[in-house]
Amino acid sequence: MKRKNPAAILGGFLLAVFFTGTVMSETGFRSRLSATLNERNTESDVLAEIEFGKEVAARVLGRFNGVNNEELTRYVNLVGLGLARNSGRADIDFRFYILESDSINAYAAPGGYIFITSGALELMEDEAELAGVLAHEIAHVSRKHIVKALEIKGSEDSGGLAKMVGGRSETARVAFSQAVDGALSVLFEKGLEQEDEFDADEVGTLILANSGYDPEALRRFLARLSKQQAHKVEVVSRTHPPFDERYKRLTEVLVSNNMQNLGYAKLEKRFRQYVKP
């Protein structure tokens, strides 16, 4: 049996998003996204970012069991890859993983490695909310928040990521290991700066709308998340800004970019087919 071309599968999947919602005619938030994602990356830094992220991702997968559901994993990857087309990072291949955990969270490692917990999927009600959370994590990668938080500079600098990853000296290996430990600390303990999280909310919402999904989905999910029992949101609360502040900021983003009541796709039925059959 001949296998379908992955690009064709993704193309058909994306058409199902756009034709479910209103045909996109607004250009304001499209140009806003383009202006936001304009950072250039050297080839050596991109390759180093991917290698660095691969090591961080391996350590993340060492902490969790992955969900053993091929169809669900493929579905999450199709949603994520559709969003990645509007990420401004055509220089990397995004990969999406589902972690077996009751905690409600998602993580992004440099180089395009995105993780979401089964607990987060359980709380969601439609595909747009899934896309909203993935878009937030994609935005972290697009804006290189972890790389910048660790103060890893460009390839021309002596502390550059490319030199750190490709270095053969003991000093380079130690620096690389320390950077990986630092990235894991940001993901699981310290968190990013609050402004980085607000930035990922804004950029993620722009990616969401430009991909044909209801741009209010992330805000809707955050509102539901804020009502959950304390033990279920312990980790995400510790590493993210207060929910009420994120909700307020997202409302401002939606209003200023005319992204309210657009009628874009939510795709609840398709989401339940794969996530809650």
PDB file of C-alpha atoms in Angstrom:
ATOM      1  CA  MET A   1       0.000   0.000   0.000  1.00  0.00           C
ATOM      2  CA  LYS A   2       1.437   3.366  -1.021  1.00  0.00           C
ATOM      3  CA  ARG A   3       1.900   5.778   1.886  1.00  0.00           C
ATOM      4  CA  LYS A   4       0.543   9.299   1.587  1.00  0.00           C
ATOM      5  CA  ASN A   5       2.954  12.176   1.204  1.00  0.00           C
ATOM      6  CA  PRO A   6       3.325  13.888   4.638  1.00  0.00           C
ATOM      7  CA  ALA A   7       3.142  17.318   2.999  1.00  0.00           C
ATOM      8  CA  ALA A   8      -0.130  16.378   1.317  1.00  0.00           C
ATOM      9  CA  ILE A   9      -1.545  15.123   4.611  1.00  0.00           C
ATOM     10  CA  LEU A  10      -0.618  18.376   6.335  1.00  0.00           C
ATOM     11  CA  GLY A  11      -2.024  20.416   3.447  1.00  0.00           C
ATOM     12  CA  GLY A  12      -5.378  18.674   3.664  1.00  0.00           C
ATOM     13  CA  PHE A  13      -5.390  19.052   7.421  1.00  0.00           C
ATOM     14  CA  LEU A  14      -4.811  22.809   7.156  1.00  0.00           C
ATOM     15  CA  LEU A  15      -7.600  23.207   4.586  1.00  0.00           C
ATOM     16  CA  ALA A  16      -9.946  21.651   7.123  1.00  0.00           C
ATOM     17  CA  VAL A  17      -8.989  24.421   9.526  1.00  0.00           C
ATOM     18  CA  PHE A  18      -9.407  27.344   7.164  1.00  0.00           C
ATOM     19  CA  PHE A  19     -12.671  26.279   5.562  1.00  0.00           C
ATOM     20  CA  THR A  20     -14.290  25.534   8.920  1.00  0.00           C
ATOM     21  CA  GLY A  21     -13.832  29.126  10.048  1.00  0.00           C
ATOM     22  CA  THR A  22     -14.446  32.443   8.339  1.00  0.00           C
ATOM     23  CA  VAL A  23     -12.210  33.102   5.328  1.00  0.00           C
ATOM     24  CA  MET A  24      -9.418  35.326   6.548  1.00  0.00           C
ATOM     25  CA  SER A  25      -9.639  38.885   5.239  1.00  0.00           C
ATOM     26  CA  GLU A  26      -8.045  40.831   8.086  1.00  0.00           C
ATOM     27  CA  THR A  27      -4.458  41.909   7.418  1.00  0.00           C
ATOM     28  CA  GLY A  28      -3.600  43.867  10.573  1.00  0.00           C
ATOM     29  CA  PHE A  29      -2.583  40.965  12.762  1.00  0.00           C
ATOM     30  CA  ARG A  30      -0.896  39.224   9.815  1.00  0.00           C
ATOM     31  CA  SER A  31       1.451  42.163   9.319  1.00  0.00           C
ATOM     32  CA  ARG A  32       1.846  42.476  13.090  1.00  0.00           C
ATOM     33  CA  LEU A  33       3.114  38.893  13.280  1.00  0.00           C
ATOM     34  CA  SER A  34       5.507  39.439  10.387  1.00  0.00           C
ATOM     35  CA  ALA A  35       6.947  42.513  12.073  1.00  0.00           C
ATOM     36  CA  THR A  36       7.330  40.646  15.369  1.00  0.00           C
ATOM     37  CA  LEU A  37       9.184  37.629  13.972  1.00  0.00           C
ATOM     38  CA  ASN A  38      11.985  39.363  12.092  1.00  0.00           C
ATOM     39  CA  GLU A  39      15.092  38.132  13.891  1.00  0.00           C
ATOM     40  CA  ARG A  40      17.772  36.663  11.643  1.00  0.00           C
ATOM     41  CA  ASN A  41      19.830  33.645  12.653  1.00  0.00           C
ATOM     42  CA  THR A  42      23.160  32.491  11.258  1.00  0.00           C
ATOM     43  CA  GLU A  43      23.358  28.942   9.911  1.00  0.00           C
ATOM     44  CA  SER A  44      25.894  27.907  12.549  1.00  0.00           C
ATOM     45  CA  ASP A  45      23.722  29.248  15.373  1.00  0.00           C
ATOM     46  CA  VAL A  46      20.646  27.460  14.004  1.00  0.00           C
ATOM     47  CA  LEU A  47      22.476  24.126  13.831  1.00  0.00           C
ATOM     48  CA  ALA A  48      23.838  24.667  17.328  1.00  0.00           C
ATOM     49  CA  GLU A  49      20.395  25.605  18.650  1.00  0.00           C
ATOM     50  CA  ILE A  50      18.990  22.359  17.249  1.00  0.00           C
ATOM     51  CA  GLU A  51      21.762  20.264  18.820  1.00  0.00           C
ATOM     52  CA  PHE A  52      21.391  22.094  22.122  1.00  0.00           C
ATOM     53  CA  GLY A  53      17.621  21.623  22.076  1.00  0.00           C
ATOM     54  CA  LYS A  54      18.018  17.952  21.220  1.00  0.00           C
ATOM     55  CA  GLU A  55      20.006  17.387  24.412  1.00  0.00           C
ATOM     56  CA  VAL A  56      17.494  19.374  26.488  1.00  0.00           C
ATOM     57  CA  ALA A  57      14.644  17.391  24.906  1.00  0.00           C
ATOM     58  CA  ALA A  58      16.356  14.096  25.700  1.00  0.00           C
ATOM     59  CA  ARG A  59      16.618  15.128  29.341  1.00  0.00           C
ATOM     60  CA  VAL A  60      12.932  16.135  29.390  1.00  0.00           C
ATOM     61  CA  LEU A  61      11.953  12.739  27.982  1.00  0.00           C
ATOM     62  CA  GLY A  62      14.097  11.164  30.672  1.00  0.00           C
ATOM     63  CA  ARG A  63      11.826  12.704  33.309  1.00  0.00           C
ATOM     64  CA  PHE A  64       8.504  11.567  31.815  1.00  0.00           C
ATOM     65  CA  ASN A  65       6.996   8.611  30.035  1.00  0.00           C
ATOM     66  CA  GLY A  66       5.671   9.433  26.605  1.00  0.00           C
ATOM     67  CA  VAL A  67       2.043   8.715  25.749  1.00  0.00           C
ATOM     68  CA  ASN A  68       1.937   5.494  23.739  1.00  0.00           C
ATOM     69  CA  ASN A  69      -0.742   6.505  21.243  1.00  0.00           C
ATOM     70  CA  GLU A  70       0.507   6.846  17.691  1.00  0.00           C
ATOM     71  CA  GLU A  71      -2.723   8.295  16.281  1.00  0.00           C
ATOM     72  CA  LEU A  72      -2.974  10.959  19.008  1.00  0.00           C
ATOM     73  CA  THR A  73       0.702  11.871  18.636  1.00  0.00           C
ATOM     74  CA  ARG A  74       0.275  12.233  14.873  1.00  0.00           C
ATOM     75  CA  TYR A  75      -2.763  14.453  15.398  1.00  0.00           C
ATOM     76  CA  VAL A  76      -0.931  16.761  17.831  1.00  0.00           C
ATOM     77  CA  ASN A  77       1.990  16.966  15.404  1.00  0.00           C
ATOM     78  CA  LEU A  78      -0.310  17.905  12.506  1.00  0.00           C
ATOM     79  CA  VAL A  79      -1.830  20.706  14.576  1.00  0.00           C
ATOM     80  CA  GLY A  80       1.618  21.865  15.656  1.00  0.00           C
ATOM     81  CA  LEU A  81       3.166  21.726  12.192  1.00  0.00           C
ATOM     82  CA  GLY A  82       0.314  23.790  10.806  1.00  0.00           C
ATOM     83  CA  LEU A  83       1.060  26.474  13.385  1.00  0.00           C
ATOM     84  CA  ALA A  84       4.809  26.231  12.766  1.00  0.00           C
ATOM     85  CA  ARG A  85       4.267  27.481   9.216  1.00  0.00           C
ATOM     86  CA  ASN A  86       3.543  30.875  10.769  1.00  0.00           C
ATOM     87  CA  SER A  87       6.327  30.729  13.352  1.00  0.00           C
ATOM     88  CA  GLY A  88       8.947  32.666  11.394  1.00  0.00           C
ATOM     89  CA  ARG A  89      11.330  29.723  11.916  1.00  0.00           C
ATOM     90  CA  ALA A  90      11.448  27.927   8.589  1.00  0.00           C
ATOM     91  CA  ASP A  91      15.068  27.131   9.477  1.00  0.00           C
ATOM     92  CA  ILE A  92      14.099  24.432  12.000  1.00  0.00           C
ATOM     93  CA  ASP A  93      11.844  21.376  12.049  1.00  0.00           C
ATOM     94  CA  PHE A  94       9.381  21.455  14.931  1.00  0.00           C
ATOM     95  CA  ARG A  95       8.611  18.233  16.799  1.00  0.00           C
ATOM     96  CA  PHE A  96       5.757  17.671  19.243  1.00  0.00           C
ATOM     97  CA  TYR A  97       5.576  15.150  22.085  1.00  0.00           C
ATOM     98  CA  ILE A  98       2.879  14.183  24.592  1.00  0.00           C
ATOM     99  CA  LEU A  99       4.086  13.512  28.135  1.00  0.00           C
ATOM    100  CA  GLU A 100       2.210  11.160  30.458  1.00  0.00           C
ATOM    101  CA  SER A 101       1.474  13.427  33.417  1.00  0.00           C
ATOM    102  CA  ASP A 102      -1.563  14.612  35.353  1.00  0.00           C
ATOM    103  CA  SER A 103       0.017  18.058  35.704  1.00  0.00           C
ATOM    104  CA  ILE A 104      -1.337  20.693  33.329  1.00  0.00           C
ATOM    105  CA  ASN A 105       1.623  22.116  31.491  1.00  0.00           C
ATOM    106  CA  ALA A 106       3.606  22.435  28.290  1.00  0.00           C
ATOM    107  CA  TYR A 107       7.287  23.053  27.599  1.00  0.00           C
ATOM    108  CA  ALA A 108       9.449  24.319  24.754  1.00  0.00           C
ATOM    109  CA  ALA A 109      13.122  23.477  24.248  1.00  0.00           C
ATOM    110  CA  PRO A 110      15.297  25.446  21.805  1.00  0.00           C
ATOM    111  CA  GLY A 111      15.429  24.089  18.290  1.00  0.00           C
ATOM    112  CA  GLY A 112      11.712  23.337  18.009  1.00  0.00           C
ATOM    113  CA  TYR A 113      11.116  20.578  20.578  1.00  0.00           C
ATOM    114  CA  ILE A 114       7.635  21.069  22.060  1.00  0.00           C
ATOM    115  CA  PHE A 115       6.054  19.022  24.866  1.00  0.00           C
ATOM    116  CA  ILE A 116       2.517  18.961  26.217  1.00  0.00           C
ATOM    117  CA  THR A 117       1.181  16.876  29.094  1.00  0.00           C
ATOM    118  CA  SER A 118      -1.740  14.482  28.926  1.00  0.00           C
ATOM    119  CA  GLY A 119      -3.231  16.466  31.823  1.00  0.00           C
ATOM    120  CA  ALA A 120      -3.315  19.591  29.670  1.00  0.00           C
ATOM    121  CA  LEU A 121      -5.017  17.717  26.833  1.00  0.00           C
ATOM    122  CA  GLU A 122      -7.634  16.411  29.253  1.00  0.00           C
ATOM    123  CA  LEU A 123      -8.574  19.953  30.302  1.00  0.00           C
ATOM    124  CA  MET A 124      -8.979  21.248  26.731  1.00  0.00           C
ATOM    125  CA  GLU A 125     -12.314  21.357  24.949  1.00  0.00           C
ATOM    126  CA  ASP A 126     -11.427  21.898  21.293  1.00  0.00           C
ATOM    127  CA  GLU A 127      -8.595  21.911  18.755  1.00  0.00           C
ATOM    128  CA  ALA A 128      -8.237  25.686  18.892  1.00  0.00           C
ATOM    129  CA  GLU A 129      -7.319  25.458  22.590  1.00  0.00           C
ATOM    130  CA  LEU A 130      -4.724  22.790  21.789  1.00  0.00           C
ATOM    131  CA  ALA A 131      -3.395  25.039  19.037  1.00  0.00           C
ATOM    132  CA  GLY A 132      -3.320  27.990  21.443  1.00  0.00           C
ATOM    133  CA  VAL A 133      -1.106  26.180  23.937  1.00  0.00           C
ATOM    134  CA  LEU A 134       1.181  24.825  21.210  1.00  0.00           C
ATOM    135  CA  ALA A 135       1.403  28.283  19.612  1.00  0.00           C
ATOM    136  CA  HIS A 136       2.487  29.754  22.968  1.00  0.00           C
ATOM    137  CA  GLU A 137       5.320  27.206  23.147  1.00  0.00           C
ATOM    138  CA  ILE A 138       6.239  27.744  19.486  1.00  0.00           C
ATOM    139  CA  ALA A 139       6.508  31.451  20.246  1.00  0.00           C
ATOM    140  CA  HIS A 140       9.066  30.703  22.975  1.00  0.00           C
ATOM    141  CA  VAL A 141      11.193  28.971  20.340  1.00  0.00           C
ATOM    142  CA  SER A 142      10.659  31.658  17.700  1.00  0.00           C
ATOM    143  CA  ARG A 143      11.667  34.382  20.141  1.00  0.00           C
ATOM    144  CA  LYS A 144      14.564  32.252  21.502  1.00  0.00           C
ATOM    145  CA  HIS A 145      13.525  32.992  25.077  1.00  0.00           C
ATOM    146  CA  ILE A 146      15.552  30.246  26.760  1.00  0.00           C
ATOM    147  CA  VAL A 147      18.686  30.951  24.732  1.00  0.00           C
ATOM    148  CA  LYS A 148      18.437  34.615  25.689  1.00  0.00           C
ATOM    149  CA  ALA A 149      17.602  33.838  29.329  1.00  0.00           C
ATOM    150  CA  LEU A 150      20.819  31.844  29.576  1.00  0.00           C
ATOM    151  CA  GLU A 151      22.697  34.762  27.996  1.00  0.00           C
ATOM    152  CA  ILE A 152      24.084  32.550  25.246  1.00  0.00           C
ATOM    153  CA  LYS A 153      25.270  34.987  22.606  1.00  0.00           C
ATOM    154  CA  GLY A 154      25.688  34.725  18.856  1.00  0.00           C
ATOM    155  CA  SER A 155      28.295  32.651  17.046  1.00  0.00           C
ATOM    156  CA  GLU A 156      30.730  35.560  16.760  1.00  0.00           C
ATOM    157  CA  ASP A 157      31.082  35.802  20.526  1.00  0.00           C
ATOM    158  CA  SER A 158      33.412  33.651  22.604  1.00  0.00           C
ATOM    159  CA  GLY A 159      30.364  32.431  24.543  1.00  0.00           C
ATOM    160  CA  GLY A 160      28.402  31.733  21.387  1.00  0.00           C
ATOM    161  CA  LEU A 161      26.058  28.760  21.182  1.00  0.00           C
ATOM    162  CA  ALA A 162      27.751  27.372  18.058  1.00  0.00           C
ATOM    163  CA  LYS A 163      31.186  27.402  19.687  1.00  0.00           C
ATOM    164  CA  MET A 164      29.779  25.892  22.874  1.00  0.00           C
ATOM    165  CA  VAL A 165      28.051  23.020  21.063  1.00  0.00           C
ATOM    166  CA  GLY A 166      30.845  22.354  18.589  1.00  0.00           C
ATOM    167  CA  GLY A 167      33.746  22.910  20.952  1.00  0.00           C
ATOM    168  CA  ARG A 168      36.012  19.949  21.703  1.00  0.00           C
ATOM    169  CA  SER A 169      37.774  21.356  24.730  1.00  0.00           C
ATOM    170  CA  GLU A 170      36.869  20.388  28.284  1.00  0.00           C
ATOM    171  CA  THR A 171      35.844  23.987  28.890  1.00  0.00           C
ATOM    172  CA  ALA A 172      33.379  23.865  26.000  1.00  0.00           C
ATOM    173  CA  ARG A 173      31.922  20.556  27.196  1.00  0.00           C
ATOM    174  CA  VAL A 174      31.452  21.875  30.719  1.00  0.00           C
ATOM    175  CA  ALA A 175      29.848  25.067  29.402  1.00  0.00           C
ATOM    176  CA  PHE A 176      27.485  23.017  27.242  1.00  0.00           C
ATOM    177  CA  SER A 177      26.478  20.781  30.164  1.00  0.00           C
ATOM    178  CA  GLN A 178      25.904  23.794  32.394  1.00  0.00           C
ATOM    179  CA  ALA A 179      23.757  25.433  29.708  1.00  0.00           C
ATOM    180  CA  VAL A 180      21.608  22.288  29.420  1.00  0.00           C
ATOM    181  CA  ASP A 181      21.191  22.213  33.203  1.00  0.00           C
ATOM    182  CA  GLY A 182      20.256  25.889  33.083  1.00  0.00           C
ATOM    183  CA  ALA A 183      17.620  25.264  30.424  1.00  0.00           C
ATOM    184  CA  LEU A 184      16.064  22.468  32.497  1.00  0.00           C
ATOM    185  CA  SER A 185      16.030  24.743  35.542  1.00  0.00           C
ATOM    186  CA  VAL A 186      14.150  27.359  33.522  1.00  0.00           C
ATOM    187  CA  LEU A 187      11.627  24.787  32.293  1.00  0.00           C
ATOM    188  CA  PHE A 188      10.894  23.057  35.589  1.00  0.00           C
ATOM    189  CA  GLU A 189      11.901  25.372  38.414  1.00  0.00           C
ATOM    190  CA  LYS A 190      12.657  29.053  37.866  1.00  0.00           C
ATOM    191  CA  GLY A 191      10.580  29.750  34.804  1.00  0.00           C
ATOM    192  CA  LEU A 192      11.215  32.519  32.309  1.00  0.00           C
ATOM    193  CA  GLU A 193      10.846  36.226  32.989  1.00  0.00           C
ATOM    194  CA  GLN A 194       7.190  37.228  33.170  1.00  0.00           C
ATOM    195  CA  GLU A 195       7.580  39.513  30.162  1.00  0.00           C
ATOM    196  CA  ASP A 196       8.771  36.524  28.119  1.00  0.00           C
ATOM    197  CA  GLU A 197       5.583  34.672  29.051  1.00  0.00           C
ATOM    198  CA  PHE A 198       3.427  37.672  28.135  1.00  0.00           C
ATOM    199  CA  ASP A 199       5.350  37.924  24.863  1.00  0.00           C
ATOM    200  CA  ALA A 200       4.719  34.234  24.114  1.00  0.00           C
ATOM    201  CA  ASP A 201       1.011  34.729  24.854  1.00  0.00           C
ATOM    202  CA  GLU A 202       0.864  37.625  22.387  1.00  0.00           C
ATOM    203  CA  VAL A 203       2.959  36.064  19.630  1.00  0.00           C
ATOM    204  CA  GLY A 204       1.237  32.717  20.123  1.00  0.00           C
ATOM    205  CA  THR A 205      -2.171  34.352  19.724  1.00  0.00           C
ATOM    206  CA  LEU A 206      -1.001  36.035  16.521  1.00  0.00           C
ATOM    207  CA  ILE A 207       0.248  32.672  15.224  1.00  0.00           C
ATOM    208  CA  LEU A 208      -3.101  31.158  16.204  1.00  0.00           C
ATOM    209  CA  ALA A 209      -5.120  33.702  14.234  1.00  0.00           C
ATOM    210  CA  ASN A 210      -2.825  33.578  11.220  1.00  0.00           C
ATOM    211  CA  SER A 211      -3.260  29.801  11.170  1.00  0.00           C
ATOM    212  CA  GLY A 212      -7.051  30.077  10.981  1.00  0.00           C
ATOM    213  CA  TYR A 213      -7.886  29.166  14.586  1.00  0.00           C
ATOM    214  CA  ASP A 214     -10.081  31.100  16.991  1.00  0.00           C
ATOM    215  CA  PRO A 215      -7.602  33.618  18.472  1.00  0.00           C
ATOM    216  CA  GLU A 216      -9.548  33.705  21.747  1.00  0.00           C
ATOM    217  CA  ALA A 217      -8.770  30.030  22.406  1.00  0.00           C
ATOM    218  CA  LEU A 218      -5.659  30.493  24.550  1.00  0.00           C
ATOM    219  CA  ARG A 219      -7.413  33.054  26.742  1.00  0.00           C
ATOM    220  CA  ARG A 220     -10.372  30.697  27.072  1.00  0.00           C
ATOM    221  CA  PHE A 221      -8.112  27.848  28.149  1.00  0.00           C
ATOM    222  CA  LEU A 222      -6.295  30.026  30.693  1.00  0.00           C
ATOM    223  CA  ALA A 223      -9.624  31.054  32.232  1.00  0.00           C
ATOM    224  CA  ARG A 224     -10.552  27.401  32.730  1.00  0.00           C
ATOM    225  CA  LEU A 225      -7.084  26.537  33.996  1.00  0.00           C
ATOM    226  CA  SER A 226      -7.266  29.228  36.662  1.00  0.00           C
ATOM    227  CA  LYS A 227     -10.301  27.506  38.182  1.00  0.00           C
ATOM    228  CA  GLN A 228      -8.610  24.129  38.621  1.00  0.00           C
ATOM    229  CA  GLN A 229      -7.593  22.761  41.989  1.00  0.00           C
ATOM    230  CA  ALA A 230      -4.293  24.051  43.335  1.00  0.00           C
ATOM    231  CA  HIS A 231      -2.447  20.738  43.118  1.00  0.00           C
ATOM    232  CA  LYS A 232      -3.155  20.453  39.399  1.00  0.00           C
ATOM    233  CA  VAL A 233      -1.723  23.861  38.513  1.00  0.00           C
ATOM    234  CA  GLU A 234       1.135  23.940  40.994  1.00  0.00           C
ATOM    235  CA  VAL A 235       3.908  23.697  38.409  1.00  0.00           C
ATOM    236  CA  VAL A 236       2.456  26.019  35.786  1.00  0.00           C
ATOM    237  CA  SER A 237       1.597  28.568  38.489  1.00  0.00           C
ATOM    238  CA  ARG A 238       5.145  28.542  39.806  1.00  0.00           C
ATOM    239  CA  THR A 239       6.788  29.051  36.416  1.00  0.00           C
ATOM    240  CA  HIS A 240       4.258  31.451  34.835  1.00  0.00           C
ATOM    241  CA  PRO A 241       2.735  34.856  35.678  1.00  0.00           C
ATOM    242  CA  PRO A 242      -0.632  35.010  37.537  1.00  0.00           C
ATOM    243  CA  PHE A 243      -3.546  33.829  35.420  1.00  0.00           C
ATOM    244  CA  ASP A 244      -5.546  37.035  35.912  1.00  0.00           C
ATOM    245  CA  GLU A 245      -2.666  39.138  34.592  1.00  0.00           C
ATOM    246  CA  ARG A 246      -2.182  36.885  31.582  1.00  0.00           C
ATOM    247  CA  TYR A 247      -5.926  37.014  30.884  1.00  0.00           C
ATOM    248  CA  LYS A 248      -5.891  40.816  31.096  1.00  0.00           C
ATOM    249  CA  ARG A 249      -2.893  41.135  28.802  1.00  0.00           C
ATOM    250  CA  LEU A 250      -4.373  38.705  26.273  1.00  0.00           C
ATOM    251  CA  THR A 251      -7.627  40.658  26.228  1.00  0.00           C
ATOM    252  CA  GLU A 252      -5.647  43.788  25.382  1.00  0.00           C
ATOM    253  CA  VAL A 253      -3.890  41.925  22.550  1.00  0.00           C
ATOM    254  CA  LEU A 254      -7.194  40.682  21.139  1.00  0.00           C
ATOM    255  CA  VAL A 255      -8.811  44.123  21.274  1.00  0.00           C
ATOM    256  CA  SER A 256      -5.840  46.057  19.875  1.00  0.00           C
ATOM    257  CA  ASN A 257      -5.519  43.642  16.939  1.00  0.00           C
ATOM    258  CA  ASN A 258      -9.276  43.384  16.234  1.00  0.00           C
ATOM    259  CA  MET A 259      -9.250  39.638  16.875  1.00  0.00           C
ATOM    260  CA  GLN A 260     -12.473  39.257  18.839  1.00  0.00           C
ATOM    261  CA  ASN A 261     -15.536  37.433  17.498  1.00  0.00           C
ATOM    262  CA  LEU A 262     -13.892  36.500  14.187  1.00  0.00           C
ATOM    263  CA  GLY A 263     -15.662  33.174  13.907  1.00  0.00           C
ATOM    264  CA  TYR A 264     -12.447  31.262  13.216  1.00  0.00           C
ATOM    265  CA  ALA A 265     -12.167  27.500  13.646  1.00  0.00           C
ATOM    266  CA  LYS A 266     -12.546  25.772  17.023  1.00  0.00           C
ATOM    267  CA  LEU A 267     -12.923  22.184  15.702  1.00  0.00           C
ATOM    268  CA  GLU A 268     -14.360  20.619  18.834  1.00  0.00           C
ATOM    269  CA  LYS A 269     -15.636  17.527  17.037  1.00  0.00           C
ATOM    270  CA  ARG A 270     -12.291  16.662  15.457  1.00  0.00           C
ATOM    271  CA  PHE A 271     -10.507  17.291  18.766  1.00  0.00           C
ATOM    272  CA  ARG A 272     -12.774  14.897  20.633  1.00  0.00           C
ATOM    273  CA  GLN A 273     -12.340  12.294  17.897  1.00  0.00           C
ATOM    274  CA  TYR A 274      -8.623  12.069  18.613  1.00  0.00           C
ATOM    275  CA  VAL A 275      -8.236  13.227  22.225  1.00  0.00           C
ATOM    276  CA  LYS A 276     -11.438  12.098  23.936  1.00  0.00           C
ATOM    277  CA  PRO A 277     -12.862   9.275  21.813  1.00  0.00           C
TER     278      PRO A 277
END
